[in-house]
């Protein structure tokens, strides 16, 4: 920067500021400011031309007055005139005034743009820097239109100085964030990537920020940045603090650049090149190793910088979700932070471990810290940390520890902060339902939940427990007995009265044989709570009373007396009065048979997505578009998310009982007529024959598809608008897949239409249920509107009829409700944006391959060594064997290889092959009509970094397809 001359001190400005500070009152300050404004106005309008110094001084005074909160309505032209000065200080003040006071609608914008163009063309680095700073500070659409095409040229020009490159990169980033549609992608994109190799780390830092933002919406354009980012990160991580002395912060080399590079790498899947992937793994291992080293300084700045890099590295490890060793190491490192004295570190560790818990590789490692997390829940003073502990317990929960976690959360609920009680209640209810092996435990848990935090138990929770009790014959008697005992407490929460009234009205007869719970005692117990309840609960109890008339004729007279009382027939509430009149008349006039028909037991509810889960997602808001806990690996073969589907009877469909209508529990819109059944007979075909305007496969779709060959849960697709997550399970020839669609924006998706498309041969080989927003096997389309930040679920049930090769394609079409969104170009295939407009927003079209592959119908088979080789010899026909010799694409790690073979579906047979380095497996592919035995043998050659894979099955097409799928995993 040019030196400031002695005359640039602007003594008049210093005197004016001193006068303002010495004012004793607001009135005195305003008087002094008005006097100065009058003086400045007279100077600007005077006949005598002002020199540059005077203009600069007066413009500075105007700027200071504006910053004090006073309006400035003149002096703008004088500031613009300063831009043409050749003196740095005058030009600087002119740009500063314009950045602060000139708005985008000003008539002076054209003059300002011309001055900026002149400075950008001057090739004077100081003037270019001022101009770029002004463009970035104003950041208006008009600025973007004028300079978005010019700045990239400056950025990639070979003769541009480093300081100007930094400013140009950050200026372009600012314009892209404000007006992304005006920043053209062109030849410069491939050249800007190479700035990651620049010798000046300031340029690299600025370029990384720019590339990270651009890559989120144009991933294919900047895919080459991955290898360069890994190379640069490797040089930083392996360097000593003295090597990067100018960019070392408290003994941590270039921490800000390291964090930005790690974030850039999170825009892409793991590198395909084994060399790049290996180098990145080394970098991440080095970062984890450095975290274990003793600190080089006791100052907090050192630990903050060191931990910033560490947590970003862990985020990258979690994002890739492909290196079991790194995931487990990251989990162990985070576990050390759980007991750290620094609150922020404990918070971040819990938050990161929530994400780690969703990975099938690190879930077990996270579970080892359960006692530490429970202790944090009990002793932590910061409520935000306690809330993260609750989130982590929810994320790490599975069937092996569900009862322990639910018990701890219930115990904590009694003293929990009021702000998080409702969320804890929802999570306890979800876990109790999801992992209930014994539904008596589920009933006890929900009733205990109501007892402890009844005010925070929403209607969805007690609706759900009633649905499950009605659908489970084995728990109905226990539920009736338990609620009867709970209602005997002197003080019962109203939600418990609702549950008790409904369950006793349906199943009170199951405990009526016990003299302690005779019909009259049940009625007296419920009626003793009647006067303490609100109107809706009283209405429910009246419905219970009329049910008792049908179940227990001996209490009919008693109930009629209650219904006949003035407090009921002349009740001020019209709903209660109407029910009392109608129920009294029904009990008096109707015959026993008619009464039994009208008041018959509630039919089973159709299986559906838990409304509690939907409420939790809505409560968590846009920050958790992807419900990672819901996509984590299931440790059991069956889904315990709700009652088993029960066939709906004719009466259930046509004449639901009065209690169902009064409670609204089963009030769902009538389903449209089901389509004709497919040739499969069991399941309804969801695969459409054709689809119009189907987008090409999204970039990275094939890579993500390959990752799901050996796993069932995770994120299948993600861009700036939409996230698609999967959770699936398969048993023999049947499968169920849950597809989660997350809206990542703050606006609605309209006309949201997912469609499955597949080839004719696949359509005849795989049959699935129709799309449904719940788990009922009915024709019920997904809600066409998806709120901003919300997530919807669809379920596909799959049956393998015979072996197949091609996977179906999932096509999602929707439009955005308001505003214009940047659309990715169709040549990348990431997101096709048609010219047509729909429902006020741009039409969007996304296609991805759905990971339904032949190996999903694998059932592992354990075999002894003798049996294996005997069967191997039997499958000696050349057509039954397929062999592939291929180069290793990933590090040849024994544990990873074992995990992939098991994930592929076959049993891993230990100590069967004479060569202990080889891997052998066995399993059976199940289809509707046949079972196909499969044997595999994988022989690694560490020296040559190659594999030989041999597959033998009883059907040649199966051997070929399984070999293709498994070869891609190594």
Coordinates of C-alpha atoms in Angstrom, one line a residue, residues 190-198 204 208 211 222-235 261 264-265 276 279:
X190 CA -10.8 -25.7 -15.4
X191 CA -8.0 -23.1 -14.9
X192 CA -9.2 -21.9 -11.5
X193 CA -8.8 -25.4 -10.1
X194 CA -5.1 -25.2 -10.7
X195 CA -4.9 -22.3 -8.3
X196 CA -4.9 -25.0 -5.6
X197 CA -1.3 -25.6 -6.7
X198 CA -0.3 -21.9 -6.3
X204 CA -4.9 -21.2 -2.4
X208 CA -10.5 -23.1 -2.1
X211 CA -14.2 -23.8 -5.5
X222 CA -14.6 -29.1 -10.5
X223 CA -14.1 -32.9 -10.1
X224 CA -10.4 -32.5 -10.9
X225 CA -10.0 -30.4 -7.8
X226 CA -10.2 -33.5 -5.6
X227 CA -6.7 -34.8 -6.4
X228 CA -5.2 -31.3 -6.2
X229 CA -6.9 -30.7 -2.8
X230 CA -5.6 -34.0 -1.5
X231 CA -2.1 -33.2 -2.7
X232 CA -2.1 -29.7 -1.1
X233 CA -3.6 -31.1 2.1
X234 CA -0.9 -33.8 2.2
X235 CA 1.8 -31.2 2.0
X261 CA -9.7 -28.2 1.8
X264 CA -14.0 -29.1 -0.4
X265 CA -13.4 -32.9 -0.3
X276 CA -5.2 -40.4 -4.4
X279 CA -2.8 -40.4 0.1

